[in-house]
Amino acid sequence: MVALDPHPLRTWTPTYSAWADELPSWLPETAVASIAPKPAVWTDHHRIIDRTYCVLDTLALQTALALDRVRVLAGTAIDVTGSRVTTSDGTIVDARHVVDARGTLDSRDLAQQTAYGIVVERQRAEPILEGSDAWFMDWRTDNGAMPGDVPSFLYAVALDADRVLLEETCLVGRPALDLGVLRTRLHHRLSHRNLEPTGNEDVERVRFSVEPPPRSQLHTGRGGPVLFGSRSNLMHPATGYSVAASLASADHLVERFRGGGRSRRSRPVHIWTVQKLRNLGLRTALSLQPEMVPQFFASFFSLPVELQRSYLSGHDDAVGTMTAMLKMFPTLPASARIAIARTVARPLHRG
Ligand SMILES: Cc1cc2nc3c(=O)[nH]c(=O)nc-3n(C[C@H](O)[C@H](O)[C@H](O)COP(=O)(O)OP(=O)(O)OC[C@H]3O[C@@H](n4cnc5c(N)ncnc54)[C@H](O)[C@@H]3O)c2cc1C
């Protein structure tokens, strides 16, 4: 087996989180840095989500993904087919199967998620957490944003026993909010809650596309490589989560190759349907009036946790995803239902 990356020895640094039930059983416990058994959301009011959320230990995760029996090459792929990779220095690697996991594009034409966060000691963060294990989303408007501005929420999770990440997040935008705006909003929100950032805190900056590259830029179909990770449908376009889905799908991929190209567990129609429904979720998120966004999530988090899971996790539960959306729709305010109906009626222009 051969792996190719421009910087194979680079240490990963982003803070990755996931729902605990999404993680594959082979992932060692050491890869989990902190657990929030009952994270909270603030939509129109405070709610507890009865589903364990966890923050991964990025270094331990990287270490756990051992490459012992893999020949690792440093290089940049410039041409990738289903059986051959050509790199920028002219190296050619032929293989029975090629997996293209080059991530998505950093393009403002794609919907992106942005966030700006600071890391503070647990003691300083306690008043912000207000007794919650974590804030999965806090949509309160004390961040200085004006009515009609693109909204952002506070995300607050423990990185370990001593440190908490406080992050102002723009869930999705095309374009997404600039990091400078998010920084200002975070400081405004924290000051309002009696936490004055000193400017010496460690900072996390987040910007990534929540959509794969346009199909016109991918080699798909017969003769193309297998797409994986955020380059494929493993990225949830309405939330930006992909890490747990990719980890959980690794075994399916191996099984698929062992089975000569088809996994017993693959359900292409279900996967396709889920992707279409999630893309609709993304278009809805992009088209909602700012003041409707917290109400939208109030409806979402009123769903039973099982349906929340169907919508947020995995990538082939078509019935669960559809049920979650249908159950949620009548609970939304009329203006949000009209916006969604318009989104459904509007043709999709992207390739
Ligand atoms: C700060 C931050 C926090 C995040 N938090 C979360 C989170 O909590 N949960 C979550 O699910 N997601 C999170 N995300 C999103 C997450 O990063 C991505 O979903 C995830 O990294 C996608 O993984 P990937 O392996 O598909 O692609 P990438 O992580 O983009 O990896 C692509 C790999 O391909 C290599 N590559 C690129 N081009 C070439 C080439 N031409 N030839 C060879 N190799 C190439 C790159 O070097 C890289 O190693 C976060 C992102 C950021 C930036």
Short mmCIF file of C-alpha atoms and ligand atoms in Angstrom, two decimals:
data_model
loop_
_atom_site.label_atom_id
_atom_site.label_comp_id
_atom_site.label_asym_id
_atom_site.label_seq_id
_atom_site.Cartn_x
_atom_site.Cartn_y
_atom_site.Cartn_z
CA MET A 1 0.00 0.00 0.00
CA VAL A 2 1.26 3.47 -0.87
CA ALA A 3 0.20 6.80 0.64
CA LEU A 4 1.04 10.11 -0.98
CA ASP A 5 0.93 13.53 0.66
CA PRO A 6 2.89 16.75 0.11
CA HIS A 7 3.71 16.91 3.85
CA PRO A 8 3.36 13.41 5.28
CA LEU A 9 5.20 14.27 8.52
CA ARG A 10 3.11 17.34 9.31
CA THR A 11 1.51 17.27 12.76
CA TRP A 12 -2.24 17.84 12.72
CA THR A 13 -3.41 20.76 14.84
CA PRO A 14 -7.19 21.45 14.44
CA THR A 15 -9.54 20.56 17.26
CA TYR A 16 -11.76 17.75 15.99
CA SER A 17 -14.97 16.79 17.74
CA ALA A 18 -17.69 14.23 17.12
CA TRP A 19 -20.67 12.52 18.68
CA ALA A 20 -19.29 9.59 20.68
CA ASP A 21 -21.65 7.09 19.03
CA GLU A 22 -20.23 7.98 15.59
CA LEU A 23 -16.72 6.82 16.40
CA PRO A 24 -15.63 3.35 15.27
CA SER A 25 -14.94 0.80 18.02
CA TRP A 26 -11.33 0.32 16.86
CA LEU A 27 -10.43 3.91 17.79
CA PRO A 28 -8.46 3.76 21.07
CA GLU A 29 -9.88 5.60 24.07
CA THR A 30 -6.70 7.67 24.17
CA ALA A 31 -7.88 9.42 21.00
CA VAL A 32 -10.69 11.04 22.99
CA ALA A 33 -9.53 14.07 24.98
CA SER A 34 -12.76 15.04 26.70
CA ILE A 35 -16.36 13.92 26.95
CA ALA A 36 -19.51 15.99 27.35
CA PRO A 37 -22.26 13.49 28.30
CA LYS A 38 -25.03 16.07 27.98
CA PRO A 39 -24.01 19.07 25.89
CA ALA A 40 -26.32 22.08 25.85
CA VAL A 41 -27.79 24.29 23.16
CA TRP A 42 -29.42 27.68 23.48
CA THR A 43 -31.87 28.26 20.66
CA ASP A 44 -34.93 30.09 21.94
CA HIS A 45 -34.13 28.69 25.38
CA HIS A 46 -31.69 26.37 27.15
CA ARG A 47 -31.87 22.70 26.17
CA ILE A 48 -29.85 19.62 27.00
CA ILE A 49 -29.03 17.14 24.24
CA ASP A 50 -29.10 13.61 25.58
CA ARG A 51 -26.21 12.44 23.41
CA THR A 52 -22.55 12.28 24.35
CA TYR A 53 -20.27 14.64 22.46
CA CYS A 54 -16.52 14.38 22.58
CA VAL A 55 -13.41 16.27 21.64
CA LEU A 56 -10.64 14.24 20.10
CA ASP A 57 -7.00 14.42 21.09
CA THR A 58 -5.69 15.34 17.67
CA LEU A 59 -2.13 14.14 18.26
CA ALA A 60 -3.33 10.84 19.75
CA LEU A 61 -5.72 10.42 16.83
CA GLN A 62 -2.93 10.96 14.33
CA THR A 63 -0.70 8.53 16.23
CA ALA A 64 -3.48 5.93 16.36
CA LEU A 65 -3.83 6.00 12.57
CA ALA A 66 -0.62 4.01 12.16
CA LEU A 67 0.99 3.74 8.73
CA ASP A 68 3.24 0.80 9.68
CA ARG A 69 2.62 -1.27 6.59
CA VAL A 70 2.29 1.67 4.23
CA ARG A 71 4.97 3.06 1.96
CA VAL A 72 4.66 6.81 2.45
CA LEU A 73 5.77 9.13 -0.35
CA ALA A 74 6.13 12.90 -0.14
CA GLY A 75 4.63 14.38 -3.27
CA THR A 76 1.77 16.26 -4.86
CA ALA A 77 -0.66 14.38 -7.08
CA ILE A 78 -1.51 16.28 -10.23
CA ASP A 79 -3.35 13.56 -12.13
CA VAL A 80 -5.41 10.88 -10.44
CA THR A 81 -7.28 8.06 -12.15
CA GLY A 82 -8.73 4.83 -10.81
CA SER A 83 -5.44 3.02 -11.33
CA ARG A 84 -2.67 5.59 -11.64
CA VAL A 85 -1.40 8.67 -9.79
CA THR A 86 1.04 11.07 -11.37
CA THR A 87 2.86 13.54 -9.16
CA SER A 88 4.23 16.98 -9.92
CA ASP A 89 7.81 15.62 -10.12
CA GLY A 90 6.76 13.03 -12.70
CA THR A 91 6.59 10.02 -10.38
CA ILE A 92 3.97 7.51 -11.48
CA VAL A 93 2.31 5.14 -9.02
CA ASP A 94 0.16 2.38 -10.48
CA ALA A 95 -2.30 0.58 -8.22
CA ARG A 96 -5.28 -1.76 -8.33
CA HIS A 97 -7.34 0.81 -6.42
CA VAL A 98 -6.76 4.53 -5.98
CA VAL A 99 -8.43 6.53 -3.21
CA ASP A 100 -8.58 10.28 -3.71
CA ALA A 101 -8.75 11.84 -0.22
CA ARG A 102 -7.24 15.21 -1.13
CA GLY A 103 -9.92 17.11 0.80
CA THR A 104 -12.08 19.78 -0.70
CA LEU A 105 -11.10 23.17 -2.12
CA ASP A 106 -10.46 26.36 -0.20
CA SER A 107 -12.78 28.33 -2.46
CA ARG A 108 -15.09 31.22 -1.60
CA ASP A 109 -17.38 29.89 -4.38
CA LEU A 110 -18.14 26.94 -2.12
CA ALA A 111 -20.16 27.22 1.07
CA GLN A 112 -17.73 27.48 3.96
CA GLN A 113 -17.68 27.29 7.73
CA THR A 114 -15.59 29.81 9.64
CA ALA A 115 -14.83 30.18 13.33
CA TYR A 116 -12.51 32.07 15.64
CA GLY A 117 -11.75 30.62 19.03
CA ILE A 118 -9.57 31.17 22.07
CA VAL A 119 -8.39 28.66 24.63
CA VAL A 120 -8.84 29.63 28.29
CA GLU A 121 -8.23 27.90 31.60
CA ARG A 122 -11.20 25.91 32.86
CA GLN A 123 -11.70 28.19 35.86
CA ARG A 124 -12.11 31.28 33.66
CA ALA A 125 -14.55 29.44 31.39
CA GLU A 126 -16.84 28.14 34.14
CA PRO A 127 -19.19 31.19 34.13
CA ILE A 128 -19.45 30.92 30.34
CA LEU A 129 -20.38 27.24 30.51
CA GLU A 130 -23.11 28.06 33.07
CA GLY A 131 -22.98 24.54 34.49
CA SER A 132 -23.25 22.84 31.08
CA ASP A 133 -20.85 20.13 29.94
CA ALA A 134 -20.40 22.09 26.70
CA TRP A 135 -22.20 24.53 24.45
CA PHE A 136 -22.81 22.69 21.20
CA MET A 137 -24.50 25.87 19.96
CA ASP A 138 -25.40 29.01 21.89
CA TRP A 139 -27.38 31.27 19.56
CA ARG A 140 -27.98 34.09 22.07
CA THR A 141 -27.49 37.47 20.46
CA ASP A 142 -25.13 39.06 22.99
CA ASN A 143 -22.24 39.00 20.49
CA GLY A 144 -22.75 42.52 19.15
CA ALA A 145 -24.21 41.43 15.81
CA MET A 146 -26.89 43.77 14.49
CA PRO A 147 -30.38 42.54 13.54
CA GLY A 148 -30.20 41.25 9.96
CA ASP A 149 -26.47 40.40 10.16
CA VAL A 150 -25.39 36.86 9.30
CA PRO A 151 -25.70 35.08 12.66
CA SER A 152 -22.99 33.18 14.52
CA PHE A 153 -23.09 31.05 17.64
CA LEU A 154 -20.83 30.27 20.57
CA TYR A 155 -19.29 26.80 20.62
CA ALA A 156 -17.62 25.90 23.92
CA VAL A 157 -15.94 22.57 24.63
CA ALA A 158 -13.38 21.28 27.12
CA LEU A 159 -10.11 20.35 25.41
CA ASP A 160 -9.00 18.45 28.51
CA ALA A 161 -9.41 18.78 32.28
CA ASP A 162 -7.75 22.20 32.33
CA ARG A 163 -8.59 24.03 29.12
CA VAL A 164 -11.75 25.13 27.33
CA LEU A 165 -12.11 26.28 23.73
CA LEU A 166 -14.52 29.19 23.28
CA GLU A 167 -15.30 29.67 19.61
CA GLU A 168 -17.59 32.02 17.68
CA THR A 169 -18.79 30.05 14.68
CA CYS A 170 -20.43 30.89 11.39
CA LEU A 171 -22.11 27.55 10.65
CA VAL A 172 -22.16 28.08 6.92
CA GLY A 173 -22.05 30.97 4.48
CA ARG A 174 -21.29 31.65 0.86
CA PRO A 175 -19.25 33.67 1.70
CA ALA A 176 -18.91 32.80 5.38
CA LEU A 177 -18.22 35.52 7.96
CA ASP A 178 -14.63 36.81 8.09
CA LEU A 179 -12.51 35.72 11.00
CA GLY A 180 -12.06 39.36 12.05
CA VAL A 181 -15.82 39.73 12.46
CA LEU A 182 -15.98 36.50 14.45
CA ARG A 183 -13.13 37.63 16.68
CA THR A 184 -14.91 40.90 17.43
CA ARG A 185 -18.15 39.06 18.15
CA LEU A 186 -16.43 36.52 20.41
CA HIS A 187 -14.73 39.24 22.45
CA HIS A 188 -18.00 41.19 22.66
CA ARG A 189 -19.91 38.12 23.84
CA LEU A 190 -17.30 37.08 26.39
CA SER A 191 -16.93 40.61 27.78
CA HIS A 192 -20.70 40.76 28.12
CA ARG A 193 -20.42 37.58 30.19
CA ASN A 194 -17.57 38.99 32.32
CA LEU A 195 -14.68 37.20 30.64
CA GLU A 196 -12.14 39.70 29.27
CA PRO A 197 -9.76 38.05 26.78
CA THR A 198 -6.16 39.10 27.51
CA GLY A 199 -4.93 38.67 23.94
CA ASN A 200 -2.39 36.07 25.11
CA GLU A 201 -4.70 33.09 24.73
CA ASP A 202 -3.98 30.38 22.17
CA VAL A 203 -6.13 30.97 19.11
CA GLU A 204 -7.90 28.55 16.75
CA ARG A 205 -8.84 29.83 13.30
CA VAL A 206 -11.26 27.78 11.25
CA ARG A 207 -12.11 28.07 7.57
CA PHE A 208 -13.05 25.13 5.41
CA SER A 209 -15.49 24.33 2.64
CA VAL A 210 -18.45 22.21 3.63
CA GLU A 211 -18.99 21.04 0.06
CA PRO A 212 -16.79 18.80 -2.08
CA PRO A 213 -15.22 20.34 -5.19
CA PRO A 214 -17.71 20.81 -8.07
CA ARG A 215 -18.24 17.57 -10.01
CA SER A 216 -16.70 19.21 -13.07
CA GLN A 217 -13.37 19.27 -11.19
CA LEU A 218 -13.55 15.67 -10.01
CA HIS A 219 -12.73 12.54 -11.91
CA THR A 220 -15.90 10.61 -11.05
CA GLY A 221 -17.50 7.53 -12.52
CA ARG A 222 -15.91 4.75 -14.52
CA GLY A 223 -12.13 4.99 -14.61
CA GLY A 224 -12.01 7.48 -11.76
CA PRO A 225 -10.58 7.02 -8.27
CA VAL A 226 -12.68 6.28 -5.21
CA LEU A 227 -13.42 9.58 -3.51
CA PHE A 228 -13.09 9.66 0.26
CA GLY A 229 -13.39 12.09 3.17
CA SER A 230 -14.47 15.67 2.60
CA ARG A 231 -13.83 15.20 -1.12
CA SER A 232 -16.78 12.80 -1.11
CA ASN A 233 -20.22 12.62 0.44
CA LEU A 234 -18.73 11.94 3.89
CA MET A 235 -18.76 15.67 4.63
CA HIS A 236 -22.13 16.81 6.00
CA PRO A 237 -22.73 19.96 3.96
CA ALA A 238 -25.14 21.50 6.46
CA THR A 239 -22.87 21.06 9.50
CA GLY A 240 -19.29 20.69 8.23
CA TYR A 241 -18.68 17.47 10.15
CA SER A 242 -16.75 14.71 8.36
CA VAL A 243 -14.03 13.38 10.63
CA ALA A 244 -16.08 10.72 12.47
CA ALA A 245 -17.85 9.70 9.25
CA SER A 246 -14.50 9.19 7.53
CA LEU A 247 -13.09 7.16 10.43
CA ALA A 248 -16.24 5.03 10.56
CA SER A 249 -16.18 4.46 6.78
CA ALA A 250 -12.59 3.23 6.59
CA ASP A 251 -13.61 -0.40 7.23
CA HIS A 252 -16.33 -0.22 4.55
CA LEU A 253 -13.75 0.98 2.07
CA VAL A 254 -11.42 -1.90 2.85
CA GLU A 255 -14.32 -4.33 2.62
CA ARG A 256 -15.26 -2.84 -0.73
CA PHE A 257 -11.78 -3.42 -2.12
CA ARG A 258 -11.64 -6.94 -0.72
CA GLY A 259 -15.03 -7.62 -2.29
CA GLY A 260 -13.77 -6.61 -5.70
CA GLY A 261 -15.24 -3.12 -5.75
CA ARG A 262 -18.56 -3.46 -3.97
CA SER A 263 -19.26 -3.54 -0.24
CA ARG A 264 -22.11 -5.69 1.03
CA ARG A 265 -23.08 -2.77 3.20
CA SER A 266 -23.09 -0.09 0.51
CA ARG A 267 -26.56 1.20 -0.31
CA PRO A 268 -25.97 3.64 -3.20
CA VAL A 269 -29.60 4.80 -3.50
CA HIS A 270 -29.80 5.56 0.23
CA ILE A 271 -26.45 7.37 0.16
CA TRP A 272 -27.55 9.40 -2.87
CA THR A 273 -30.88 10.29 -1.21
CA VAL A 274 -29.21 11.36 2.04
CA GLN A 275 -26.79 13.53 0.09
CA LYS A 276 -29.66 15.23 -1.78
CA LEU A 277 -31.55 15.84 1.48
CA ARG A 278 -28.45 17.21 3.19
CA ASN A 279 -27.75 19.50 0.26
CA LEU A 280 -31.30 20.76 0.69
CA GLY A 281 -30.42 21.36 4.36
CA LEU A 282 -27.39 23.39 3.25
CA ARG A 283 -29.44 25.46 0.81
CA THR A 284 -32.01 26.05 3.54
CA ALA A 285 -29.33 27.18 5.98
CA LEU A 286 -27.97 29.58 3.35
CA SER A 287 -31.39 31.03 2.55
CA LEU A 288 -32.94 31.48 5.99
CA GLN A 289 -33.40 35.03 7.24
CA PRO A 290 -30.90 35.55 10.09
CA GLU A 291 -33.57 35.87 12.78
CA MET A 292 -35.06 32.52 11.74
CA VAL A 293 -31.87 30.55 12.29
CA PRO A 294 -32.24 30.08 16.09
CA GLN A 295 -35.90 29.10 15.56
CA PHE A 296 -34.81 26.58 12.97
CA PHE A 297 -32.47 24.97 15.48
CA ALA A 298 -35.13 25.18 18.21
CA SER A 299 -37.26 22.94 15.99
CA PHE A 300 -34.35 20.67 15.18
CA PHE A 301 -33.34 20.10 18.79
CA SER A 302 -36.99 19.44 19.73
CA LEU A 303 -36.79 16.27 17.65
CA PRO A 304 -36.14 13.00 19.47
CA VAL A 305 -32.39 12.36 19.71
CA GLU A 306 -32.74 9.33 17.41
CA LEU A 307 -33.97 11.58 14.60
CA GLN A 308 -31.32 14.19 15.33
CA ARG A 309 -28.79 11.39 14.97
CA SER A 310 -30.32 10.22 11.68
CA TYR A 311 -29.98 13.71 10.25
CA LEU A 312 -26.53 14.56 11.65
CA SER A 313 -24.67 11.25 11.50
CA GLY A 314 -23.87 8.39 9.18
CA HIS A 315 -24.49 8.87 5.50
CA ASP A 316 -27.03 6.29 4.38
CA ASP A 317 -30.07 6.56 6.68
CA ALA A 318 -32.39 7.96 4.03
CA VAL A 319 -35.62 7.12 5.89
CA GLY A 320 -34.38 8.62 9.16
CA THR A 321 -33.10 11.77 7.45
CA MET A 322 -36.39 12.26 5.59
CA THR A 323 -38.43 11.59 8.76
CA ALA A 324 -36.39 14.14 10.72
CA MET A 325 -36.98 16.79 8.05
CA LEU A 326 -40.70 16.04 7.70
CA LYS A 327 -41.25 16.04 11.48
CA MET A 328 -39.43 19.31 11.84
CA PHE A 329 -41.17 21.18 9.03
CA PRO A 330 -44.60 21.74 10.66
CA THR A 331 -42.96 22.96 13.88
CA LEU A 332 -41.21 25.84 12.10
CA PRO A 333 -42.63 29.36 11.97
CA ALA A 334 -44.60 30.09 8.76
CA SER A 335 -41.89 32.41 7.41
CA ALA A 336 -39.28 29.65 7.72
CA ARG A 337 -41.59 27.14 6.03
CA ILE A 338 -42.08 29.55 3.13
CA ALA A 339 -38.31 30.06 2.83
CA ILE A 340 -37.76 26.29 2.75
CA ALA A 341 -40.54 25.76 0.21
CA ARG A 342 -38.88 28.39 -2.02
CA THR A 343 -35.53 26.62 -1.59
CA VAL A 344 -37.06 23.30 -2.63
CA ALA A 345 -38.72 24.90 -5.67
CA ARG A 346 -35.55 26.71 -6.81
CA PRO A 347 -33.42 24.76 -9.29
CA LEU A 348 -29.88 23.91 -8.23
CA HIS A 349 -27.31 25.60 -10.45
CA ARG A 350 -24.09 24.16 -9.08
CA GLY A 351 -22.34 21.35 -10.95
C1 LIG B 1 -9.75 24.20 12.79
C2 LIG B 1 -10.72 23.20 12.22
C3 LIG B 1 -11.56 22.51 13.07
C4 LIG B 1 -12.44 21.54 12.56
N1 LIG B 1 -13.24 20.85 13.43
C5 LIG B 1 -13.96 19.80 12.98
C6 LIG B 1 -14.67 18.97 13.87
O1 LIG B 1 -14.74 19.24 15.07
N2 LIG B 1 -15.33 17.88 13.38
C7 LIG B 1 -15.31 17.58 12.05
O2 LIG B 1 -15.89 16.56 11.67
N3 LIG B 1 -14.68 18.39 11.18
C8 LIG B 1 -13.99 19.48 11.60
N4 LIG B 1 -13.31 20.29 10.73
C9 LIG B 1 -13.42 20.02 9.34
C10 LIG B 1 -12.32 19.02 9.03
O3 LIG B 1 -11.07 19.58 8.92
C11 LIG B 1 -12.40 18.45 7.78
O4 LIG B 1 -13.70 17.98 7.67
C12 LIG B 1 -11.40 17.29 7.69
O5 LIG B 1 -10.06 17.69 7.91
C13 LIG B 1 -11.51 16.72 6.33
O6 LIG B 1 -10.63 15.64 6.29
P1 LIG B 1 -10.13 15.09 4.94
O7 LIG B 1 -9.12 14.04 5.28
O8 LIG B 1 -11.26 14.73 4.06
O9 LIG B 1 -9.41 16.31 4.20
P2 LIG B 1 -8.17 17.16 4.69
O10 LIG B 1 -8.07 17.19 6.16
O11 LIG B 1 -8.25 18.44 3.94
O12 LIG B 1 -6.91 16.31 4.16
C14 LIG B 1 -6.56 16.28 2.80
C15 LIG B 1 -5.16 15.69 2.69
O13 LIG B 1 -4.83 15.58 1.31
C16 LIG B 1 -3.53 16.12 1.11
N5 LIG B 1 -3.48 16.67 -0.25
C17 LIG B 1 -4.07 17.78 -0.73
N6 LIG B 1 -3.77 17.95 -2.03
C18 LIG B 1 -2.97 16.93 -2.37
C19 LIG B 1 -2.33 16.54 -3.58
N7 LIG B 1 -2.47 17.26 -4.72
N8 LIG B 1 -1.60 15.41 -3.59
C20 LIG B 1 -1.44 14.66 -2.46
N9 LIG B 1 -2.03 14.98 -1.28
C21 LIG B 1 -2.77 16.10 -1.24
C22 LIG B 1 -3.40 17.22 2.16
O14 LIG B 1 -2.02 17.48 2.42
C23 LIG B 1 -4.10 16.57 3.35
O15 LIG B 1 -3.22 15.78 4.09
C24 LIG B 1 -12.47 21.28 11.19
C25 LIG B 1 -11.63 22.01 10.34
C26 LIG B 1 -10.77 22.96 10.84
C27 LIG B 1 -9.89 23.73 9.89
#
